[in-house]
Amino acid sequence: MSEEQISLHLQSDTTATQQSESPPTQFFEDVHFLGDKDGKVKIRSPPTFTNKLDERKYKLQHLAVAFRVFAKQGFDEGVAGHISLRDPINPDHFWINPLSMHFSQIKVSDLVEVNENGEVQQGGAQYPINGPAFAIHSEIHKARPDINAACHAHSVYGKAFSCFGRVIEPLYQDALRFYNDLSVYDAYGGTVVSTEEGARIAKALGPQHRSVILRNHGIITCGQTVDEAAFLFIALDRCCHSQMLANAAAGPGWEKIYIDKETAEMTHKRSGNPSKMWLAFQPYYDQIVAEDLNVLA
């Protein structure tokens, strides 16, 4: 892919469908960037759409790329792992990866649309999907209309930390993305095979949290966008790793020092808000598209 092609793609991806009459003021405040004195130099921001088909195309492109990103992060393991995206045209449907296709090979045309009953729809690829994936994601989407995307994979550090059935401690700045924004599903009954179990996971996630640790299983992260949910998954898996390193190093003379409540709450709002999480995912998106534009096909 040439530099010119990459430049044209990135420009169209972030500006072509954006409505100039409605500048995302809150987004700019959330990401607190610095530009020029005239306000002409601005950070990229999520596009808005007047056409739902354009919106769907954009979101499916970011969903397909998210799987490639997960492959690069080593979150693939056999047929385990899934990312779902609520359909912007029919909110009762969502898109998900086909069963038994490696994350690194997924492109837009491979994504599967399913309805609220788990039935594959004609609008997407005609491939089977993971049954446990539907059991979990369908209930999360049903319980939380504010959530448009959810990620689950059997990441190494997520699995290891899940064995403790605890949340991440406020020990360092990046951990504060999950301060009072992380739940624990404190049960394990084997492979999820029913929507009843999915409903219990959704209940554990709660009405406001974006992430949940499944005891003895792994982690789930959610967001308003697939970008937000995917970056939160990367961040949470790394926090699980860091937490275990801190625990292993702790001892007499090396006691852990916790961040105070007021600072933690302020930092969570500044560093863990949905706008910041969307922006944090964009470099990963750029990397994948620059390597293989076919992911968008």
PDB file of C-alpha atoms in Angstrom:
ATOM      1  CA  MET A   1       0.000   0.000   0.000  1.00  0.00           C
ATOM      2  CA  SER A   2       1.526   3.321  -1.067  1.00  0.00           C
ATOM      3  CA  GLU A   3       1.902   6.343   1.217  1.00  0.00           C
ATOM      4  CA  GLU A   4      -0.575   8.205  -0.993  1.00  0.00           C
ATOM      5  CA  GLN A   5      -3.188   5.439  -0.626  1.00  0.00           C
ATOM      6  CA  ILE A   6      -2.736   5.375   3.144  1.00  0.00           C
ATOM      7  CA  SER A   7      -3.068   9.157   3.343  1.00  0.00           C
ATOM      8  CA  LEU A   8      -6.236   9.183   1.241  1.00  0.00           C
ATOM      9  CA  HIS A   9      -7.748   6.369   3.279  1.00  0.00           C
ATOM     10  CA  LEU A  10      -7.026   8.004   6.623  1.00  0.00           C
ATOM     11  CA  GLN A  11      -8.419  11.303   5.389  1.00  0.00           C
ATOM     12  CA  SER A  12     -11.666   9.724   4.162  1.00  0.00           C
ATOM     13  CA  ASP A  13     -11.938   7.551   7.252  1.00  0.00           C
ATOM     14  CA  THR A  14     -11.991  10.500   9.638  1.00  0.00           C
ATOM     15  CA  THR A  15     -13.365  13.463   7.719  1.00  0.00           C
ATOM     16  CA  ALA A  16     -15.388  12.574   4.642  1.00  0.00           C
ATOM     17  CA  THR A  17     -18.658  11.893   6.445  1.00  0.00           C
ATOM     18  CA  GLN A  18     -18.147  14.194   9.397  1.00  0.00           C
ATOM     19  CA  GLN A  19     -20.603  17.037   9.823  1.00  0.00           C
ATOM     20  CA  SER A  20     -18.674  20.302  10.028  1.00  0.00           C
ATOM     21  CA  GLU A  21     -21.647  22.149  11.504  1.00  0.00           C
ATOM     22  CA  SER A  22     -21.420  20.046  14.677  1.00  0.00           C
ATOM     23  CA  PRO A  23     -17.814  20.117  15.888  1.00  0.00           C
ATOM     24  CA  PRO A  24     -17.179  17.491  18.608  1.00  0.00           C
ATOM     25  CA  THR A  25     -16.363  20.037  21.315  1.00  0.00           C
ATOM     26  CA  GLN A  26     -16.729  17.533  24.141  1.00  0.00           C
ATOM     27  CA  PHE A  27     -14.421  15.098  22.365  1.00  0.00           C
ATOM     28  CA  PHE A  28     -11.708  17.733  22.045  1.00  0.00           C
ATOM     29  CA  GLU A  29     -12.072  18.600  25.723  1.00  0.00           C
ATOM     30  CA  ASP A  30     -11.899  14.930  26.716  1.00  0.00           C
ATOM     31  CA  VAL A  31      -8.656  14.230  24.862  1.00  0.00           C
ATOM     32  CA  HIS A  32      -7.088  17.589  25.926  1.00  0.00           C
ATOM     33  CA  PHE A  33      -4.767  18.045  22.962  1.00  0.00           C
ATOM     34  CA  LEU A  34      -2.770  21.171  22.076  1.00  0.00           C
ATOM     35  CA  GLY A  35      -2.921  22.810  18.644  1.00  0.00           C
ATOM     36  CA  ASP A  36      -2.193  26.194  17.110  1.00  0.00           C
ATOM     37  CA  LYS A  37      -3.419  29.559  18.384  1.00  0.00           C
ATOM     38  CA  ASP A  38      -6.007  29.882  15.577  1.00  0.00           C
ATOM     39  CA  GLY A  39      -7.679  26.563  16.326  1.00  0.00           C
ATOM     40  CA  LYS A  40      -6.914  25.115  12.896  1.00  0.00           C
ATOM     41  CA  VAL A  41      -4.690  22.281  14.104  1.00  0.00           C
ATOM     42  CA  LYS A  42      -6.992  19.655  15.598  1.00  0.00           C
ATOM     43  CA  ILE A  43      -6.741  16.027  16.558  1.00  0.00           C
ATOM     44  CA  ARG A  44      -8.827  13.582  14.532  1.00  0.00           C
ATOM     45  CA  SER A  45     -12.201  12.665  15.975  1.00  0.00           C
ATOM     46  CA  PRO A  46     -14.952  10.090  15.356  1.00  0.00           C
ATOM     47  CA  PRO A  47     -17.031  10.881  12.268  1.00  0.00           C
ATOM     48  CA  THR A  48     -20.760  11.452  12.399  1.00  0.00           C
ATOM     49  CA  PHE A  49     -23.090  10.217   9.672  1.00  0.00           C
ATOM     50  CA  THR A  50     -26.271  11.230   7.908  1.00  0.00           C
ATOM     51  CA  ASN A  51     -26.454   7.873   6.106  1.00  0.00           C
ATOM     52  CA  LYS A  52     -26.847   4.709   8.192  1.00  0.00           C
ATOM     53  CA  LEU A  53     -25.271   2.528   5.502  1.00  0.00           C
ATOM     54  CA  ASP A  54     -22.139   4.690   5.598  1.00  0.00           C
ATOM     55  CA  GLU A  55     -22.134   4.436   9.372  1.00  0.00           C
ATOM     56  CA  ARG A  56     -22.413   0.647   9.206  1.00  0.00           C
ATOM     57  CA  LYS A  57     -19.567   0.425   6.693  1.00  0.00           C
ATOM     58  CA  TYR A  58     -17.290   2.543   8.860  1.00  0.00           C
ATOM     59  CA  LYS A  59     -18.070   0.557  12.005  1.00  0.00           C
ATOM     60  CA  LEU A  60     -17.615  -2.820  10.311  1.00  0.00           C
ATOM     61  CA  GLN A  61     -14.233  -1.684   9.013  1.00  0.00           C
ATOM     62  CA  HIS A  62     -13.148  -0.876  12.556  1.00  0.00           C
ATOM     63  CA  LEU A  63     -14.534  -4.195  13.791  1.00  0.00           C
ATOM     64  CA  ALA A  64     -12.557  -6.155  11.195  1.00  0.00           C
ATOM     65  CA  VAL A  65      -9.401  -4.228  12.046  1.00  0.00           C
ATOM     66  CA  ALA A  66      -9.926  -4.894  15.761  1.00  0.00           C
ATOM     67  CA  PHE A  67      -9.585  -8.637  15.117  1.00  0.00           C
ATOM     68  CA  ARG A  68      -6.300  -8.077  13.273  1.00  0.00           C
ATOM     69  CA  VAL A  69      -5.090  -5.963  16.196  1.00  0.00           C
ATOM     70  CA  PHE A  70      -5.999  -8.740  18.636  1.00  0.00           C
ATOM     71  CA  ALA A  71      -4.000 -11.199  16.533  1.00  0.00           C
ATOM     72  CA  LYS A  72      -0.942  -8.941  16.758  1.00  0.00           C
ATOM     73  CA  GLN A  73      -1.401  -8.696  20.519  1.00  0.00           C
ATOM     74  CA  GLY A  74      -1.419 -12.492  20.827  1.00  0.00           C
ATOM     75  CA  PHE A  75      -5.036 -12.686  21.965  1.00  0.00           C
ATOM     76  CA  ASP A  76      -5.858 -15.515  19.539  1.00  0.00           C
ATOM     77  CA  GLU A  77      -6.244 -19.070  20.824  1.00  0.00           C
ATOM     78  CA  GLY A  78      -7.893 -21.661  18.624  1.00  0.00           C
ATOM     79  CA  VAL A  79     -11.565 -20.820  18.166  1.00  0.00           C
ATOM     80  CA  ALA A  80     -11.824 -18.897  21.452  1.00  0.00           C
ATOM     81  CA  GLY A  81     -12.396 -15.150  21.451  1.00  0.00           C
ATOM     82  CA  HIS A  82     -14.951 -12.825  19.939  1.00  0.00           C
ATOM     83  CA  ILE A  83     -15.788  -9.171  19.421  1.00  0.00           C
ATOM     84  CA  SER A  84     -19.361  -8.035  18.806  1.00  0.00           C
ATOM     85  CA  LEU A  85     -20.730  -4.813  17.354  1.00  0.00           C
ATOM     86  CA  ARG A  86     -24.351  -3.665  17.609  1.00  0.00           C
ATOM     87  CA  ASP A  87     -25.815  -2.991  14.169  1.00  0.00           C
ATOM     88  CA  PRO A  88     -26.534   0.743  13.728  1.00  0.00           C
ATOM     89  CA  ILE A  89     -29.549   0.051  11.497  1.00  0.00           C
ATOM     90  CA  ASN A  90     -31.180  -2.761  13.498  1.00  0.00           C
ATOM     91  CA  PRO A  91     -30.051  -2.417  17.133  1.00  0.00           C
ATOM     92  CA  ASP A  92     -31.429  -5.865  18.017  1.00  0.00           C
ATOM     93  CA  HIS A  93     -28.835  -7.430  15.710  1.00  0.00           C
ATOM     94  CA  PHE A  94     -25.078  -7.517  16.132  1.00  0.00           C
ATOM     95  CA  TRP A  95     -22.031  -8.426  14.053  1.00  0.00           C
ATOM     96  CA  ILE A  96     -19.420 -10.931  15.170  1.00  0.00           C
ATOM     97  CA  ASN A  97     -16.544 -13.042  13.853  1.00  0.00           C
ATOM     98  CA  PRO A  98     -17.158 -16.393  12.163  1.00  0.00           C
ATOM     99  CA  LEU A  99     -16.265 -19.523  14.115  1.00  0.00           C
ATOM    100  CA  SER A 100     -12.897 -21.088  13.213  1.00  0.00           C
ATOM    101  CA  MET A 101     -11.401 -18.182  11.267  1.00  0.00           C
ATOM    102  CA  HIS A 102      -8.121 -16.797  12.572  1.00  0.00           C
ATOM    103  CA  PHE A 103      -8.248 -13.196  13.781  1.00  0.00           C
ATOM    104  CA  SER A 104      -5.375 -12.272  11.460  1.00  0.00           C
ATOM    105  CA  GLN A 105      -7.363 -13.239   8.350  1.00  0.00           C
ATOM    106  CA  ILE A 106     -10.684 -11.578   9.096  1.00  0.00           C
ATOM    107  CA  LYS A 107     -11.883  -8.838   6.750  1.00  0.00           C
ATOM    108  CA  VAL A 108     -15.154  -6.917   6.540  1.00  0.00           C
ATOM    109  CA  SER A 109     -16.789  -9.388   4.161  1.00  0.00           C
ATOM    110  CA  ASP A 110     -16.168 -12.218   6.662  1.00  0.00           C
ATOM    111  CA  LEU A 111     -18.199 -10.613   9.453  1.00  0.00           C
ATOM    112  CA  VAL A 112     -21.478 -12.292  10.406  1.00  0.00           C
ATOM    113  CA  GLU A 113     -24.730 -10.555  11.306  1.00  0.00           C
ATOM    114  CA  VAL A 114     -26.959 -12.362  13.826  1.00  0.00           C
ATOM    115  CA  ASN A 115     -30.385 -11.536  15.225  1.00  0.00           C
ATOM    116  CA  GLU A 116     -31.595 -11.685  18.817  1.00  0.00           C
ATOM    117  CA  ASN A 117     -32.166 -15.441  18.457  1.00  0.00           C
ATOM    118  CA  GLY A 118     -28.630 -16.157  17.284  1.00  0.00           C
ATOM    119  CA  GLU A 119     -29.704 -16.791  13.692  1.00  0.00           C
ATOM    120  CA  VAL A 120     -27.258 -15.837  10.947  1.00  0.00           C
ATOM    121  CA  GLN A 121     -28.715 -13.124   8.714  1.00  0.00           C
ATOM    122  CA  GLN A 122     -28.438 -12.671   4.951  1.00  0.00           C
ATOM    123  CA  GLY A 123     -26.850  -9.219   5.269  1.00  0.00           C
ATOM    124  CA  GLY A 124     -23.450 -10.595   6.339  1.00  0.00           C
ATOM    125  CA  ALA A 125     -21.193 -13.567   5.656  1.00  0.00           C
ATOM    126  CA  GLN A 126     -22.902 -16.947   5.708  1.00  0.00           C
ATOM    127  CA  TYR A 127     -20.706 -18.616   8.306  1.00  0.00           C
ATOM    128  CA  PRO A 128     -21.529 -20.264  11.644  1.00  0.00           C
ATOM    129  CA  ILE A 129     -20.707 -18.391  14.844  1.00  0.00           C
ATOM    130  CA  ASN A 130     -19.518 -19.427  18.302  1.00  0.00           C
ATOM    131  CA  GLY A 131     -22.446 -20.514  20.522  1.00  0.00           C
ATOM    132  CA  PRO A 132     -20.933 -19.323  23.821  1.00  0.00           C
ATOM    133  CA  ALA A 133     -20.124 -16.015  22.117  1.00  0.00           C
ATOM    134  CA  PHE A 134     -23.796 -15.464  21.344  1.00  0.00           C
ATOM    135  CA  ALA A 135     -24.808 -16.491  24.866  1.00  0.00           C
ATOM    136  CA  ILE A 136     -22.529 -13.820  26.360  1.00  0.00           C
ATOM    137  CA  HIS A 137     -22.715 -10.968  23.865  1.00  0.00           C
ATOM    138  CA  SER A 138     -26.450 -11.110  23.213  1.00  0.00           C
ATOM    139  CA  GLU A 139     -27.195 -10.664  26.907  1.00  0.00           C
ATOM    140  CA  ILE A 140     -24.705  -7.825  27.324  1.00  0.00           C
ATOM    141  CA  HIS A 141     -26.187  -5.958  24.357  1.00  0.00           C
ATOM    142  CA  LYS A 142     -29.696  -6.614  25.647  1.00  0.00           C
ATOM    143  CA  ALA A 143     -28.952  -5.429  29.184  1.00  0.00           C
ATOM    144  CA  ARG A 144     -26.896  -2.397  28.218  1.00  0.00           C
ATOM    145  CA  PRO A 145     -28.286  -0.303  25.327  1.00  0.00           C
ATOM    146  CA  ASP A 146     -25.431   2.159  25.912  1.00  0.00           C
ATOM    147  CA  ILE A 147     -22.916  -0.521  24.919  1.00  0.00           C
ATOM    148  CA  ASN A 148     -22.355  -1.021  21.197  1.00  0.00           C
ATOM    149  CA  ALA A 149     -19.333  -3.314  21.304  1.00  0.00           C
ATOM    150  CA  ALA A 150     -17.954  -6.035  23.573  1.00  0.00           C
ATOM    151  CA  CYS A 151     -14.661  -7.949  23.480  1.00  0.00           C
ATOM    152  CA  HIS A 152     -13.698 -11.268  25.000  1.00  0.00           C
ATOM    153  CA  ALA A 153     -10.599 -13.340  24.332  1.00  0.00           C
ATOM    154  CA  HIS A 154      -8.514 -15.835  26.276  1.00  0.00           C
ATOM    155  CA  SER A 155      -5.526 -13.561  26.777  1.00  0.00           C
ATOM    156  CA  VAL A 156      -2.694 -14.941  28.886  1.00  0.00           C
ATOM    157  CA  TYR A 157      -2.603 -12.260  31.580  1.00  0.00           C
ATOM    158  CA  GLY A 158      -6.360 -11.854  31.678  1.00  0.00           C
ATOM    159  CA  LYS A 159      -6.737 -15.574  32.350  1.00  0.00           C
ATOM    160  CA  ALA A 160      -4.031 -15.620  34.998  1.00  0.00           C
ATOM    161  CA  PHE A 161      -5.371 -12.633  36.921  1.00  0.00           C
ATOM    162  CA  SER A 162      -8.964 -13.878  36.704  1.00  0.00           C
ATOM    163  CA  CYS A 163      -8.040 -16.716  39.056  1.00  0.00           C
ATOM    164  CA  PHE A 164      -7.991 -14.254  41.964  1.00  0.00           C
ATOM    165  CA  GLY A 165     -11.536 -12.964  41.426  1.00  0.00           C
ATOM    166  CA  ARG A 166     -10.453  -9.401  42.191  1.00  0.00           C
ATOM    167  CA  VAL A 167     -10.343  -6.017  40.470  1.00  0.00           C
ATOM    168  CA  ILE A 168      -7.223  -4.104  39.447  1.00  0.00           C
ATOM    169  CA  GLU A 169      -5.805  -2.017  42.285  1.00  0.00           C
ATOM    170  CA  PRO A 170      -5.160   1.759  41.925  1.00  0.00           C
ATOM    171  CA  LEU A 171      -1.382   1.417  41.914  1.00  0.00           C
ATOM    172  CA  TYR A 172      -0.316   3.295  38.772  1.00  0.00           C
ATOM    173  CA  GLN A 173      -1.784   5.716  36.248  1.00  0.00           C
ATOM    174  CA  ASP A 174      -2.927   3.250  33.604  1.00  0.00           C
ATOM    175  CA  ALA A 175      -4.776   1.171  36.205  1.00  0.00           C
ATOM    176  CA  LEU A 176      -6.979   4.174  36.879  1.00  0.00           C
ATOM    177  CA  ARG A 177      -8.730   3.657  33.535  1.00  0.00           C
ATOM    178  CA  PHE A 178     -10.560   0.924  35.441  1.00  0.00           C
ATOM    179  CA  TYR A 179     -11.042   2.720  38.746  1.00  0.00           C
ATOM    180  CA  ASN A 180     -14.626   2.069  39.895  1.00  0.00           C
ATOM    181  CA  ASP A 181     -15.243   0.887  36.319  1.00  0.00           C
ATOM    182  CA  LEU A 182     -14.507  -2.822  36.626  1.00  0.00           C
ATOM    183  CA  SER A 183     -16.638  -5.665  37.979  1.00  0.00           C
ATOM    184  CA  VAL A 184     -16.002  -9.284  38.902  1.00  0.00           C
ATOM    185  CA  TYR A 185     -18.265 -12.159  37.928  1.00  0.00           C
ATOM    186  CA  ASP A 186     -17.469 -14.257  40.985  1.00  0.00           C
ATOM    187  CA  ALA A 187     -18.553 -17.640  39.689  1.00  0.00           C
ATOM    188  CA  TYR A 188     -17.458 -20.279  37.232  1.00  0.00           C
ATOM    189  CA  GLY A 189     -19.662 -23.022  35.871  1.00  0.00           C
ATOM    190  CA  GLY A 190     -17.689 -24.243  32.864  1.00  0.00           C
ATOM    191  CA  THR A 191     -18.026 -23.208  29.250  1.00  0.00           C
ATOM    192  CA  VAL A 192     -20.866 -20.721  28.761  1.00  0.00           C
ATOM    193  CA  VAL A 193     -23.582 -22.573  26.863  1.00  0.00           C
ATOM    194  CA  SER A 194     -26.763 -20.734  27.817  1.00  0.00           C
ATOM    195  CA  THR A 195     -28.101 -17.208  27.655  1.00  0.00           C
ATOM    196  CA  GLU A 196     -28.966 -17.598  31.353  1.00  0.00           C
ATOM    197  CA  GLU A 197     -25.242 -17.644  32.121  1.00  0.00           C
ATOM    198  CA  GLY A 198     -24.774 -14.737  29.742  1.00  0.00           C
ATOM    199  CA  ALA A 199     -27.446 -12.825  31.651  1.00  0.00           C
ATOM    200  CA  ARG A 200     -25.599 -13.443  34.915  1.00  0.00           C
ATOM    201  CA  ILE A 201     -22.408 -12.068  33.368  1.00  0.00           C
ATOM    202  CA  ALA A 202     -24.299  -9.011  32.120  1.00  0.00           C
ATOM    203  CA  LYS A 203     -25.735  -8.529  35.611  1.00  0.00           C
ATOM    204  CA  ALA A 204     -22.236  -8.693  37.100  1.00  0.00           C
ATOM    205  CA  LEU A 205     -21.073  -6.058  34.609  1.00  0.00           C
ATOM    206  CA  GLY A 206     -23.752  -3.839  36.103  1.00  0.00           C
ATOM    207  CA  PRO A 207     -25.512  -0.734  34.814  1.00  0.00           C
ATOM    208  CA  GLN A 208     -22.438   1.469  34.363  1.00  0.00           C
ATOM    209  CA  HIS A 209     -19.155  -0.465  34.289  1.00  0.00           C
ATOM    210  CA  ARG A 210     -17.430  -1.125  30.977  1.00  0.00           C
ATOM    211  CA  SER A 211     -15.358  -4.155  31.959  1.00  0.00           C
ATOM    212  CA  VAL A 212     -15.776  -7.358  33.931  1.00  0.00           C
ATOM    213  CA  ILE A 213     -13.367 -10.046  35.093  1.00  0.00           C
ATOM    214  CA  LEU A 214     -14.813 -13.549  34.738  1.00  0.00           C
ATOM    215  CA  ARG A 215     -13.379 -15.542  37.629  1.00  0.00           C
ATOM    216  CA  ASN A 216     -11.290 -18.514  36.425  1.00  0.00           C
ATOM    217  CA  HIS A 217     -12.035 -17.559  32.819  1.00  0.00           C
ATOM    218  CA  GLY A 218     -10.771 -14.212  31.535  1.00  0.00           C
ATOM    219  CA  ILE A 219     -11.889 -10.669  30.833  1.00  0.00           C
ATOM    220  CA  ILE A 220     -14.569  -8.779  28.901  1.00  0.00           C
ATOM    221  CA  THR A 221     -14.412  -5.122  27.932  1.00  0.00           C
ATOM    222  CA  CYS A 222     -17.167  -3.010  26.404  1.00  0.00           C
ATOM    223  CA  GLY A 223     -17.643   0.427  24.915  1.00  0.00           C
ATOM    224  CA  GLN A 224     -19.754   2.834  22.927  1.00  0.00           C
ATOM    225  CA  THR A 225     -17.501   2.035  19.959  1.00  0.00           C
ATOM    226  CA  VAL A 226     -15.529  -1.048  19.000  1.00  0.00           C
ATOM    227  CA  ASP A 227     -12.435   1.174  19.170  1.00  0.00           C
ATOM    228  CA  GLU A 228     -13.091   1.946  22.829  1.00  0.00           C
ATOM    229  CA  ALA A 229     -13.859  -1.661  23.738  1.00  0.00           C
ATOM    230  CA  ALA A 230     -10.822  -3.020  21.880  1.00  0.00           C
ATOM    231  CA  PHE A 231      -8.357  -0.590  23.409  1.00  0.00           C
ATOM    232  CA  LEU A 232      -9.788  -1.233  26.873  1.00  0.00           C
ATOM    233  CA  PHE A 233      -9.150  -4.943  26.343  1.00  0.00           C
ATOM    234  CA  ILE A 234      -5.508  -4.295  25.464  1.00  0.00           C
ATOM    235  CA  ALA A 235      -5.183  -1.985  28.467  1.00  0.00           C
ATOM    236  CA  LEU A 236      -6.887  -4.362  30.902  1.00  0.00           C
ATOM    237  CA  ASP A 237      -4.793  -7.339  29.856  1.00  0.00           C
ATOM    238  CA  ARG A 238      -1.642  -5.288  30.428  1.00  0.00           C
ATOM    239  CA  CYS A 239      -2.971  -4.109  33.786  1.00  0.00           C
ATOM    240  CA  CYS A 240      -3.520  -7.736  34.786  1.00  0.00           C
ATOM    241  CA  HIS A 241       0.133  -8.381  33.925  1.00  0.00           C
ATOM    242  CA  SER A 242       1.347  -5.320  35.844  1.00  0.00           C
ATOM    243  CA  GLN A 243      -0.813  -6.156  38.869  1.00  0.00           C
ATOM    244  CA  MET A 244       0.701  -9.615  39.134  1.00  0.00           C
ATOM    245  CA  LEU A 245       4.228  -8.221  38.794  1.00  0.00           C
ATOM    246  CA  ALA A 246       3.509  -5.720  41.574  1.00  0.00           C
ATOM    247  CA  ASN A 247       2.047  -8.461  43.764  1.00  0.00           C
ATOM    248  CA  ALA A 248       5.076 -10.694  43.181  1.00  0.00           C
ATOM    249  CA  ALA A 249       7.529  -7.918  44.046  1.00  0.00           C
ATOM    250  CA  ALA A 250       5.692  -6.722  47.162  1.00  0.00           C
ATOM    251  CA  GLY A 251       7.190  -7.550  50.536  1.00  0.00           C
ATOM    252  CA  PRO A 252       8.794  -6.048  53.634  1.00  0.00           C
ATOM    253  CA  GLY A 253      10.304  -2.726  52.610  1.00  0.00           C
ATOM    254  CA  TRP A 254       8.552  -2.983  49.249  1.00  0.00           C
ATOM    255  CA  GLU A 255       4.968  -2.357  50.292  1.00  0.00           C
ATOM    256  CA  LYS A 256       2.606  -1.245  47.533  1.00  0.00           C
ATOM    257  CA  ILE A 257       1.653   2.447  47.580  1.00  0.00           C
ATOM    258  CA  TYR A 258      -1.929   3.140  46.509  1.00  0.00           C
ATOM    259  CA  ILE A 259      -3.207   6.241  44.714  1.00  0.00           C
ATOM    260  CA  ASP A 260      -5.702   8.227  46.773  1.00  0.00           C
ATOM    261  CA  LYS A 261      -9.415   8.230  45.942  1.00  0.00           C
ATOM    262  CA  GLU A 262      -9.670  11.848  44.785  1.00  0.00           C
ATOM    263  CA  THR A 263      -6.699  11.580  42.432  1.00  0.00           C
ATOM    264  CA  ALA A 264      -7.881   8.213  41.133  1.00  0.00           C
ATOM    265  CA  GLU A 265     -11.367   9.523  40.319  1.00  0.00           C
ATOM    266  CA  MET A 266      -9.977  12.587  38.555  1.00  0.00           C
ATOM    267  CA  THR A 267      -7.494  10.543  36.536  1.00  0.00           C
ATOM    268  CA  HIS A 268     -10.151   8.023  35.537  1.00  0.00           C
ATOM    269  CA  LYS A 269     -12.238  10.814  34.028  1.00  0.00           C
ATOM    270  CA  ARG A 270      -9.241  12.318  32.243  1.00  0.00           C
ATOM    271  CA  SER A 271      -7.486   9.180  31.045  1.00  0.00           C
ATOM    272  CA  GLY A 272     -10.226   6.570  30.797  1.00  0.00           C
ATOM    273  CA  ASN A 273     -13.106   8.424  29.135  1.00  0.00           C
ATOM    274  CA  PRO A 274     -14.634   7.003  25.916  1.00  0.00           C
ATOM    275  CA  SER A 275     -13.127   9.746  23.744  1.00  0.00           C
ATOM    276  CA  LYS A 276      -9.607   9.046  24.978  1.00  0.00           C
ATOM    277  CA  MET A 277     -10.110   5.317  24.497  1.00  0.00           C
ATOM    278  CA  TRP A 278     -11.367   5.817  20.916  1.00  0.00           C
ATOM    279  CA  LEU A 279      -8.333   7.942  20.109  1.00  0.00           C
ATOM    280  CA  ALA A 280      -5.941   5.472  21.722  1.00  0.00           C
ATOM    281  CA  PHE A 281      -7.089   2.749  19.324  1.00  0.00           C
ATOM    282  CA  GLN A 282      -6.493   4.744  16.139  1.00  0.00           C
ATOM    283  CA  PRO A 283      -2.718   4.097  15.877  1.00  0.00           C
ATOM    284  CA  TYR A 284      -3.448   0.358  15.957  1.00  0.00           C
ATOM    285  CA  TYR A 285      -6.071   0.858  13.233  1.00  0.00           C
ATOM    286  CA  ASP A 286      -3.579   2.795  11.109  1.00  0.00           C
ATOM    287  CA  GLN A 287      -0.941   0.093  11.482  1.00  0.00           C
ATOM    288  CA  ILE A 288      -3.255  -2.688  10.281  1.00  0.00           C
ATOM    289  CA  VAL A 289      -4.624  -0.715   7.312  1.00  0.00           C
ATOM    290  CA  ALA A 290      -1.119   0.310   6.248  1.00  0.00           C
ATOM    291  CA  GLU A 291      -0.050  -3.334   6.235  1.00  0.00           C
ATOM    292  CA  ASP A 292      -3.074  -4.743   4.388  1.00  0.00           C
ATOM    293  CA  LEU A 293      -5.822  -2.607   2.923  1.00  0.00           C
ATOM    294  CA  ASN A 294      -7.670  -5.839   2.080  1.00  0.00           C
ATOM    295  CA  VAL A 295      -8.912  -5.960   5.690  1.00  0.00           C
ATOM    296  CA  LEU A 296     -11.523  -3.385   4.638  1.00  0.00           C
ATOM    297  CA  ALA A 297     -12.829  -5.463   1.734  1.00  0.00           C
TER     298      ALA A 297
END
